[in-house]
Structures are given as C-alpha cells and as structure tokens.
Amino acid sequence: MSPTLVSAPSGAEEFTEVVVVRHGETSGNTSRILQILQQGQLDPELNEIGRQQALVVAHRLSKEAKPAAIYSSDLKRAAETAKIIAKVCGVTNLELNEALREMHMGYLQGLKWDDAVKKYPDVFRAFDISKIAESRNQEIPGGGESPNQLNERCVSYLNKIAQEHTGERVVVVSHSAAIQELCRHTYPPNSSIHRNIPNTSLNVFRVSGVTGRWILERCGDVIHLDGNGIRENSFVGDGASV
C-alpha cells in the first residue's frame, strides 16, 4: 500500500499530517522517577508493558492511512517504539534523529522529585521558574535546556519534515515534554495551557511546509489502550514522567 495523500482542512493550502506518538512505558515510569525531572536524555529501554503498548498503537496505526515515513528520537525508548510501529505498518523509511529527544534536564536527570529538591535546590528552583511563561529562556544548570530551546529544536525539525512530505501522512515518535512543546506551538503566545501526554498517545497535527501554519487536531488519544490492561502505569507527562 502506498502512502495516502492528505487533503488540506480548508482552501487550497496543502498540509502534512503529522501523527506524533509518545514512546511506550519504561521502568522509570513505573518507579515514578521524575521523568521530566528525571530520565530526560538518559537512555532506558522500554519495559514489557511499554512493548505491549507500542504493539497496540502500531496495530491501530496499521488500520489507518499508511505513513510515508516514520521519524523518531534516537533514544532507546522512542526508537524501539518506532521500530515496532514501522514493522507492523510495513514502513521501511525510518529515520532516528536527536532533534526529537526529550528535554535535557541537566543535573536533575535521573533524580526523583524529592531527591532533586534536596540535592540541587537551586537547580530545581531554576527548573520550576522556567515553567513560567516569562522565564522560558531559563536554562537548567548542568548542561540542561530551556523550554524555548526545546521548543525551537522540535518545531524546526517538524517543519522540515512537513516540507519533505507535503500532502502525506508521517509518524513521529518522541517524548512527553517535547510533545507538550509541539502542542504549545499551536497556542497563542504566552499560553499556559497544559496537555496530558500518556505513553503511546496519538497527537495529530496538520503542518503546512509552505506557510508554516500548524493545526492541532487531536491530543493525548489513548483509546487503543482501553480495555486491554496495559494502561495502568501510563503516566500522563505532567511533570512526573517522560
């Protein structure tokens, strides 16, 4: 089956349909290590539930329009999710790229919430402040990123993908904070709206590679996990997991 072309929502403008999937569950999710204050760009693998989740979302995607390509963060938890999706959907065009990685959390990576507060109170404070709209340029000490830096690298890469796949559907596998920034890009400036991004959730964007216009059509969709017993530990990406 060849990739299905996607019609523009209105008018003559052509869009790329970008289906962004959060990776499956890891052991860090189940142990409640602060994953946005925790794994960040550390590189754990999927656990068994995560692999089951990836297989379920892959089968869901296989019943929809075939993607022209799959793009993924090169971190193991995302890359493995992407490879499962690619295999089930029969897609050979799979590209791993560090531009889709999770936010770099500096000294806070690998720490639980309480440990982060105790061990690096000033760093934790900087992270907390950076969530305020006016302080989005605040970098996390220890080589970490600011929210604006995360936003720039993820949005720029998706714009590039959209330019290469006008009128097609693509699947992108990434991480909680990264996906939240993609969602935020569709909001008005300084918006404080927060989206829940569960493991293997579908987040669907229409992106124009010509005008740069973004439309968020769906966010946090995990209907494929309902009723199969693999959703219990699928944390929602609210600052407690990535």
PDB file of C-alpha atoms in Angstrom:
ATOM      1  CA  MET A   1       0.000   0.000   0.000  1.00  0.00           C
ATOM      2  CA  SER A   2       1.448   3.394  -0.926  1.00  0.00           C
ATOM      3  CA  PRO A   3       1.179   6.442   1.375  1.00  0.00           C
ATOM      4  CA  THR A   4      -2.235   8.100   1.257  1.00  0.00           C
ATOM      5  CA  LEU A   5      -2.362  11.783   0.385  1.00  0.00           C
ATOM      6  CA  VAL A   6      -3.971  14.053   2.958  1.00  0.00           C
ATOM      7  CA  SER A   7      -6.332  16.841   1.903  1.00  0.00           C
ATOM      8  CA  ALA A   8      -5.945  20.306   3.388  1.00  0.00           C
ATOM      9  CA  PRO A   9      -8.524  21.185   6.061  1.00  0.00           C
ATOM     10  CA  SER A  10      -9.759  24.147   4.001  1.00  0.00           C
ATOM     11  CA  GLY A  11      -8.948  26.150   0.887  1.00  0.00           C
ATOM     12  CA  ALA A  12      -6.050  25.330  -1.405  1.00  0.00           C
ATOM     13  CA  GLU A  13      -3.365  25.083   1.283  1.00  0.00           C
ATOM     14  CA  GLU A  14      -1.748  21.642   1.460  1.00  0.00           C
ATOM     15  CA  PHE A  15      -0.761  20.145   4.788  1.00  0.00           C
ATOM     16  CA  THR A  16       1.312  17.260   6.035  1.00  0.00           C
ATOM     17  CA  GLU A  17      -0.490  15.095   8.586  1.00  0.00           C
ATOM     18  CA  VAL A  18       1.998  14.517  11.399  1.00  0.00           C
ATOM     19  CA  VAL A  19       0.971  11.845  13.910  1.00  0.00           C
ATOM     20  CA  VAL A  20       3.199  12.306  16.956  1.00  0.00           C
ATOM     21  CA  VAL A  21       3.353   9.292  19.280  1.00  0.00           C
ATOM     22  CA  ARG A  22       4.833   9.299  22.745  1.00  0.00           C
ATOM     23  CA  HIS A  23       7.074   6.267  23.402  1.00  0.00           C
ATOM     24  CA  GLY A  24       5.895   3.288  25.452  1.00  0.00           C
ATOM     25  CA  GLU A  25       6.379   2.829  29.169  1.00  0.00           C
ATOM     26  CA  THR A  26       9.825   2.409  30.803  1.00  0.00           C
ATOM     27  CA  SER A  27      10.849   1.211  34.237  1.00  0.00           C
ATOM     28  CA  GLY A  28      11.365   4.876  35.137  1.00  0.00           C
ATOM     29  CA  ASN A  29       7.662   5.485  34.576  1.00  0.00           C
ATOM     30  CA  THR A  30       6.628   2.698  36.925  1.00  0.00           C
ATOM     31  CA  SER A  31       9.110   3.680  39.641  1.00  0.00           C
ATOM     32  CA  ARG A  32       7.927   7.264  39.348  1.00  0.00           C
ATOM     33  CA  ILE A  33      11.414   8.623  38.833  1.00  0.00           C
ATOM     34  CA  LEU A  34      10.785  12.198  37.831  1.00  0.00           C
ATOM     35  CA  GLN A  35      10.961  11.704  34.171  1.00  0.00           C
ATOM     36  CA  ILE A  36      10.746  15.216  33.099  1.00  0.00           C
ATOM     37  CA  LEU A  37      12.831  15.740  36.170  1.00  0.00           C
ATOM     38  CA  GLN A  38      14.479  12.511  35.651  1.00  0.00           C
ATOM     39  CA  GLN A  39      15.251  10.434  32.597  1.00  0.00           C
ATOM     40  CA  GLY A  40      15.427  13.416  30.281  1.00  0.00           C
ATOM     41  CA  GLN A  41      18.094  12.375  27.790  1.00  0.00           C
ATOM     42  CA  LEU A  42      19.150   9.317  29.771  1.00  0.00           C
ATOM     43  CA  ASP A  43      18.560   6.182  27.740  1.00  0.00           C
ATOM     44  CA  PRO A  44      16.444   3.437  29.382  1.00  0.00           C
ATOM     45  CA  GLU A  45      14.712   0.795  27.297  1.00  0.00           C
ATOM     46  CA  LEU A  46      11.002   0.020  27.185  1.00  0.00           C
ATOM     47  CA  ASN A  47       9.729  -2.391  29.789  1.00  0.00           C
ATOM     48  CA  GLU A  48       7.415  -5.266  28.859  1.00  0.00           C
ATOM     49  CA  ILE A  49       4.269  -3.154  29.265  1.00  0.00           C
ATOM     50  CA  GLY A  50       5.863  -0.492  27.084  1.00  0.00           C
ATOM     51  CA  ARG A  51       6.470  -3.023  24.328  1.00  0.00           C
ATOM     52  CA  GLN A  52       2.867  -4.193  24.558  1.00  0.00           C
ATOM     53  CA  GLN A  53       1.682  -0.585  24.370  1.00  0.00           C
ATOM     54  CA  ALA A  54       3.861   0.013  21.304  1.00  0.00           C
ATOM     55  CA  LEU A  55       2.438  -3.078  19.610  1.00  0.00           C
ATOM     56  CA  VAL A  56      -1.133  -1.991  20.326  1.00  0.00           C
ATOM     57  CA  VAL A  57      -0.642   1.530  18.962  1.00  0.00           C
ATOM     58  CA  ALA A  58       1.178   0.049  15.953  1.00  0.00           C
ATOM     59  CA  HIS A  59      -1.803  -2.142  15.111  1.00  0.00           C
ATOM     60  CA  ARG A  60      -4.107   0.856  15.461  1.00  0.00           C
ATOM     61  CA  LEU A  61      -1.954   2.878  13.042  1.00  0.00           C
ATOM     62  CA  SER A  62      -1.756  -0.056  10.612  1.00  0.00           C
ATOM     63  CA  LYS A  63      -5.538   0.190  10.091  1.00  0.00           C
ATOM     64  CA  GLU A  64      -5.263   3.847   9.058  1.00  0.00           C
ATOM     65  CA  ALA A  65      -3.557   5.539   6.095  1.00  0.00           C
ATOM     66  CA  LYS A  66      -0.057   4.158   5.626  1.00  0.00           C
ATOM     67  CA  PRO A  67       2.655   6.654   6.645  1.00  0.00           C
ATOM     68  CA  ALA A  68       5.129   7.792   4.010  1.00  0.00           C
ATOM     69  CA  ALA A  69       7.855   7.690   6.668  1.00  0.00           C
ATOM     70  CA  ILE A  70       8.478   7.319  10.381  1.00  0.00           C
ATOM     71  CA  TYR A  71      10.767   9.660  12.304  1.00  0.00           C
ATOM     72  CA  SER A  72      11.900   9.110  15.881  1.00  0.00           C
ATOM     73  CA  SER A  73      14.088  10.291  18.700  1.00  0.00           C
ATOM     74  CA  ASP A  74      17.245   8.203  18.769  1.00  0.00           C
ATOM     75  CA  LEU A  75      16.818   7.397  22.479  1.00  0.00           C
ATOM     76  CA  LYS A  76      16.086   3.685  23.006  1.00  0.00           C
ATOM     77  CA  ARG A  77      12.578   4.033  24.434  1.00  0.00           C
ATOM     78  CA  ALA A  78      11.427   6.038  21.407  1.00  0.00           C
ATOM     79  CA  ALA A  79      13.484   4.185  18.798  1.00  0.00           C
ATOM     80  CA  GLU A  80      12.130   0.801  19.894  1.00  0.00           C
ATOM     81  CA  THR A  81       8.562   2.122  19.812  1.00  0.00           C
ATOM     82  CA  ALA A  82       9.179   3.480  16.308  1.00  0.00           C
ATOM     83  CA  LYS A  83      10.667   0.197  15.069  1.00  0.00           C
ATOM     84  CA  ILE A  84       7.645  -1.745  16.304  1.00  0.00           C
ATOM     85  CA  ILE A  85       5.316   0.701  14.532  1.00  0.00           C
ATOM     86  CA  ALA A  86       7.392   0.532  11.341  1.00  0.00           C
ATOM     87  CA  LYS A  87       7.350  -3.271  11.290  1.00  0.00           C
ATOM     88  CA  VAL A  88       3.603  -3.605  11.870  1.00  0.00           C
ATOM     89  CA  CYS A  89       2.754  -0.829   9.388  1.00  0.00           C
ATOM     90  CA  GLY A  90       5.153  -2.131   6.745  1.00  0.00           C
ATOM     91  CA  VAL A  91       7.148   1.117   6.588  1.00  0.00           C
ATOM     92  CA  THR A  92      10.833   0.832   5.643  1.00  0.00           C
ATOM     93  CA  ASN A  93      11.583   4.566   5.700  1.00  0.00           C
ATOM     94  CA  LEU A  94      12.573   5.051   9.369  1.00  0.00           C
ATOM     95  CA  GLU A  95      14.883   7.852  10.485  1.00  0.00           C
ATOM     96  CA  LEU A  96      16.261   8.392  14.014  1.00  0.00           C
ATOM     97  CA  ASN A  97      17.258  11.936  14.943  1.00  0.00           C
ATOM     98  CA  GLU A  98      18.416  13.591  18.169  1.00  0.00           C
ATOM     99  CA  ALA A  99      16.282  16.648  17.355  1.00  0.00           C
ATOM    100  CA  LEU A 100      13.299  14.649  18.678  1.00  0.00           C
ATOM    101  CA  ARG A 101      14.903  13.813  22.026  1.00  0.00           C
ATOM    102  CA  GLU A 102      13.383  14.686  25.387  1.00  0.00           C
ATOM    103  CA  MET A 103      14.327  17.913  27.150  1.00  0.00           C
ATOM    104  CA  HIS A 104      17.835  17.801  28.631  1.00  0.00           C
ATOM    105  CA  MET A 105      17.368  18.141  32.394  1.00  0.00           C
ATOM    106  CA  GLY A 106      20.965  18.932  33.354  1.00  0.00           C
ATOM    107  CA  TYR A 107      21.816  17.988  36.932  1.00  0.00           C
ATOM    108  CA  LEU A 108      18.216  16.854  37.505  1.00  0.00           C
ATOM    109  CA  GLN A 109      18.346  13.879  35.117  1.00  0.00           C
ATOM    110  CA  GLY A 110      17.929  10.536  36.865  1.00  0.00           C
ATOM    111  CA  LEU A 111      16.574  12.034  40.098  1.00  0.00           C
ATOM    112  CA  LYS A 112      13.272  11.557  41.845  1.00  0.00           C
ATOM    113  CA  TRP A 113      11.350  14.710  42.714  1.00  0.00           C
ATOM    114  CA  ASP A 114      12.270  14.757  46.421  1.00  0.00           C
ATOM    115  CA  ASP A 115      15.905  13.931  45.703  1.00  0.00           C
ATOM    116  CA  ALA A 116      16.115  16.728  43.151  1.00  0.00           C
ATOM    117  CA  VAL A 117      14.801  19.254  45.684  1.00  0.00           C
ATOM    118  CA  LYS A 118      17.242  18.099  48.375  1.00  0.00           C
ATOM    119  CA  LYS A 119      20.363  17.615  46.255  1.00  0.00           C
ATOM    120  CA  TYR A 120      20.076  20.567  43.875  1.00  0.00           C
ATOM    121  CA  PRO A 121      17.635  23.089  45.386  1.00  0.00           C
ATOM    122  CA  ASP A 122      18.913  25.980  43.247  1.00  0.00           C
ATOM    123  CA  VAL A 123      18.778  23.901  40.064  1.00  0.00           C
ATOM    124  CA  PHE A 124      15.294  22.672  40.909  1.00  0.00           C
ATOM    125  CA  ARG A 125      14.214  26.268  41.531  1.00  0.00           C
ATOM    126  CA  ALA A 126      15.573  27.268  38.123  1.00  0.00           C
ATOM    127  CA  PHE A 127      13.567  24.461  36.516  1.00  0.00           C
ATOM    128  CA  ASP A 128      10.422  25.486  38.389  1.00  0.00           C
ATOM    129  CA  ILE A 129      10.843  29.128  37.369  1.00  0.00           C
ATOM    130  CA  SER A 130      11.427  28.143  33.740  1.00  0.00           C
ATOM    131  CA  LYS A 131       7.851  26.851  33.536  1.00  0.00           C
ATOM    132  CA  ILE A 132       6.589  30.432  33.927  1.00  0.00           C
ATOM    133  CA  ALA A 133       5.926  31.991  30.518  1.00  0.00           C
ATOM    134  CA  GLU A 134       8.208  34.986  31.111  1.00  0.00           C
ATOM    135  CA  SER A 135      11.113  32.722  32.158  1.00  0.00           C
ATOM    136  CA  ARG A 136      11.084  30.225  29.308  1.00  0.00           C
ATOM    137  CA  ASN A 137      14.636  31.192  28.371  1.00  0.00           C
ATOM    138  CA  GLN A 138      15.912  29.913  31.736  1.00  0.00           C
ATOM    139  CA  GLU A 139      18.345  27.036  31.100  1.00  0.00           C
ATOM    140  CA  ILE A 140      18.613  24.213  33.621  1.00  0.00           C
ATOM    141  CA  PRO A 141      22.135  24.178  35.163  1.00  0.00           C
ATOM    142  CA  GLY A 142      24.345  21.235  34.315  1.00  0.00           C
ATOM    143  CA  GLY A 143      24.000  21.414  30.546  1.00  0.00           C
ATOM    144  CA  GLY A 144      20.207  21.438  30.544  1.00  0.00           C
ATOM    145  CA  GLU A 145      17.925  23.182  28.088  1.00  0.00           C
ATOM    146  CA  SER A 146      15.399  25.956  28.461  1.00  0.00           C
ATOM    147  CA  PRO A 147      11.790  25.372  27.363  1.00  0.00           C
ATOM    148  CA  ASN A 148      12.349  27.762  24.466  1.00  0.00           C
ATOM    149  CA  GLN A 149      15.397  25.794  23.306  1.00  0.00           C
ATOM    150  CA  LEU A 150      13.396  22.565  23.410  1.00  0.00           C
ATOM    151  CA  ASN A 151      10.573  24.225  21.501  1.00  0.00           C
ATOM    152  CA  GLU A 152      12.888  25.569  18.820  1.00  0.00           C
ATOM    153  CA  ARG A 153      14.626  22.272  18.020  1.00  0.00           C
ATOM    154  CA  CYS A 154      11.422  20.210  17.957  1.00  0.00           C
ATOM    155  CA  VAL A 155       9.308  22.689  15.987  1.00  0.00           C
ATOM    156  CA  SER A 156      12.107  23.326  13.486  1.00  0.00           C
ATOM    157  CA  TYR A 157      12.509  19.623  12.835  1.00  0.00           C
ATOM    158  CA  LEU A 158       8.775  19.059  12.330  1.00  0.00           C
ATOM    159  CA  ASN A 159       8.644  21.984   9.919  1.00  0.00           C
ATOM    160  CA  LYS A 160      11.446  20.315   7.961  1.00  0.00           C
ATOM    161  CA  ILE A 161       9.536  17.014   7.921  1.00  0.00           C
ATOM    162  CA  ALA A 162       6.395  18.819   6.722  1.00  0.00           C
ATOM    163  CA  GLN A 163       8.306  20.404   3.845  1.00  0.00           C
ATOM    164  CA  GLU A 164       9.537  16.986   2.702  1.00  0.00           C
ATOM    165  CA  HIS A 165       6.132  15.266   2.920  1.00  0.00           C
ATOM    166  CA  THR A 166       3.542  17.762   1.704  1.00  0.00           C
ATOM    167  CA  GLY A 167       0.183  16.042   1.280  1.00  0.00           C
ATOM    168  CA  GLU A 168       1.320  12.868   3.045  1.00  0.00           C
ATOM    169  CA  ARG A 169       0.995  11.302   6.468  1.00  0.00           C
ATOM    170  CA  VAL A 170       4.070  10.715   8.643  1.00  0.00           C
ATOM    171  CA  VAL A 171       4.507   9.261  12.127  1.00  0.00           C
ATOM    172  CA  VAL A 172       6.877  10.869  14.636  1.00  0.00           C
ATOM    173  CA  VAL A 173       7.868   9.182  17.922  1.00  0.00           C
ATOM    174  CA  SER A 174       9.069  11.458  20.704  1.00  0.00           C
ATOM    175  CA  HIS A 175       8.753  12.267  24.428  1.00  0.00           C
ATOM    176  CA  SER A 176       6.385  13.978  26.840  1.00  0.00           C
ATOM    177  CA  ALA A 177       7.936  17.431  27.267  1.00  0.00           C
ATOM    178  CA  ALA A 178       8.903  17.575  23.592  1.00  0.00           C
ATOM    179  CA  ILE A 179       5.322  16.787  22.540  1.00  0.00           C
ATOM    180  CA  GLN A 180       3.952  19.330  25.004  1.00  0.00           C
ATOM    181  CA  GLU A 181       6.098  21.945  23.289  1.00  0.00           C
ATOM    182  CA  LEU A 182       4.754  20.916  19.890  1.00  0.00           C
ATOM    183  CA  CYS A 183       1.234  21.353  21.250  1.00  0.00           C
ATOM    184  CA  ARG A 184       2.186  24.686  22.764  1.00  0.00           C
ATOM    185  CA  HIS A 185       3.351  25.884  19.347  1.00  0.00           C
ATOM    186  CA  THR A 186      -0.276  25.786  18.206  1.00  0.00           C
ATOM    187  CA  TYR A 187      -1.410  28.045  21.086  1.00  0.00           C
ATOM    188  CA  PRO A 188      -1.345  31.847  21.302  1.00  0.00           C
ATOM    189  CA  PRO A 189       1.963  33.328  22.603  1.00  0.00           C
ATOM    190  CA  ASN A 190       2.488  33.020  26.387  1.00  0.00           C
ATOM    191  CA  SER A 191      -0.294  30.464  26.676  1.00  0.00           C
ATOM    192  CA  SER A 192      -0.093  28.385  29.857  1.00  0.00           C
ATOM    193  CA  ILE A 193      -2.356  25.587  28.575  1.00  0.00           C
ATOM    194  CA  HIS A 194      -1.090  22.161  29.627  1.00  0.00           C
ATOM    195  CA  ARG A 195      -1.774  18.914  27.810  1.00  0.00           C
ATOM    196  CA  ASN A 196      -1.606  15.387  29.189  1.00  0.00           C
ATOM    197  CA  ILE A 197       0.583  13.132  27.058  1.00  0.00           C
ATOM    198  CA  PRO A 198       0.221   9.465  28.145  1.00  0.00           C
ATOM    199  CA  ASN A 199       2.542   6.721  26.915  1.00  0.00           C
ATOM    200  CA  THR A 200       1.815   5.798  23.248  1.00  0.00           C
ATOM    201  CA  SER A 201      -0.774   8.562  22.957  1.00  0.00           C
ATOM    202  CA  LEU A 202      -1.544   9.908  19.475  1.00  0.00           C
ATOM    203  CA  ASN A 203      -1.176  13.646  18.939  1.00  0.00           C
ATOM    204  CA  VAL A 204      -2.215  14.693  15.442  1.00  0.00           C
ATOM    205  CA  PHE A 205      -1.053  17.882  13.742  1.00  0.00           C
ATOM    206  CA  ARG A 206      -1.604  19.355  10.298  1.00  0.00           C
ATOM    207  CA  VAL A 207       1.501  21.293   9.318  1.00  0.00           C
ATOM    208  CA  SER A 208       1.971  23.390   6.194  1.00  0.00           C
ATOM    209  CA  GLY A 209       5.520  23.173   4.886  1.00  0.00           C
ATOM    210  CA  VAL A 210       4.825  26.261   2.759  1.00  0.00           C
ATOM    211  CA  THR A 211       3.164  28.736   5.137  1.00  0.00           C
ATOM    212  CA  GLY A 212       4.326  27.222   8.437  1.00  0.00           C
ATOM    213  CA  ARG A 213       0.747  27.058   9.726  1.00  0.00           C
ATOM    214  CA  TRP A 214       0.062  24.415  12.393  1.00  0.00           C
ATOM    215  CA  ILE A 215      -3.295  22.914  13.399  1.00  0.00           C
ATOM    216  CA  LEU A 216      -3.638  20.597  16.408  1.00  0.00           C
ATOM    217  CA  GLU A 217      -6.415  18.117  15.630  1.00  0.00           C
ATOM    218  CA  ARG A 218      -6.050  15.582  18.437  1.00  0.00           C
ATOM    219  CA  CYS A 219      -4.057  15.364  21.671  1.00  0.00           C
ATOM    220  CA  GLY A 220      -3.409  12.582  24.208  1.00  0.00           C
ATOM    221  CA  ASP A 221      -5.538   9.998  22.377  1.00  0.00           C
ATOM    222  CA  VAL A 222      -5.059   6.563  24.010  1.00  0.00           C
ATOM    223  CA  ILE A 223      -8.326   4.888  23.096  1.00  0.00           C
ATOM    224  CA  HIS A 224      -6.278   1.962  21.753  1.00  0.00           C
ATOM    225  CA  LEU A 225      -5.150   1.176  25.321  1.00  0.00           C
ATOM    226  CA  ASP A 226      -8.659   0.963  26.760  1.00  0.00           C
ATOM    227  CA  GLY A 227      -9.822  -2.443  27.911  1.00  0.00           C
ATOM    228  CA  ASN A 228      -6.567  -4.342  27.410  1.00  0.00           C
ATOM    229  CA  GLY A 229      -4.948  -3.973  30.843  1.00  0.00           C
ATOM    230  CA  ILE A 230      -1.807  -2.098  29.770  1.00  0.00           C
ATOM    231  CA  ARG A 231      -2.730   1.443  30.674  1.00  0.00           C
ATOM    232  CA  GLU A 232      -2.392   1.477  34.470  1.00  0.00           C
ATOM    233  CA  ASN A 233       1.182   2.808  34.598  1.00  0.00           C
ATOM    234  CA  SER A 234       0.891   5.046  31.569  1.00  0.00           C
ATOM    235  CA  PHE A 235       1.719   8.304  33.324  1.00  0.00           C
ATOM    236  CA  VAL A 236       0.429  11.418  31.648  1.00  0.00           C
ATOM    237  CA  GLY A 237       3.520  13.541  31.219  1.00  0.00           C
ATOM    238  CA  ASP A 238       2.536  16.130  33.794  1.00  0.00           C
ATOM    239  CA  GLY A 239       5.999  16.643  35.162  1.00  0.00           C
ATOM    240  CA  ALA A 240       6.193  13.157  36.602  1.00  0.00           C
ATOM    241  CA  SER A 241       7.296  11.233  33.581  1.00  0.00           C
ATOM    242  CA  VAL A 242       8.810  11.411  30.112  1.00  0.00           C
TER     243      VAL A 242
END
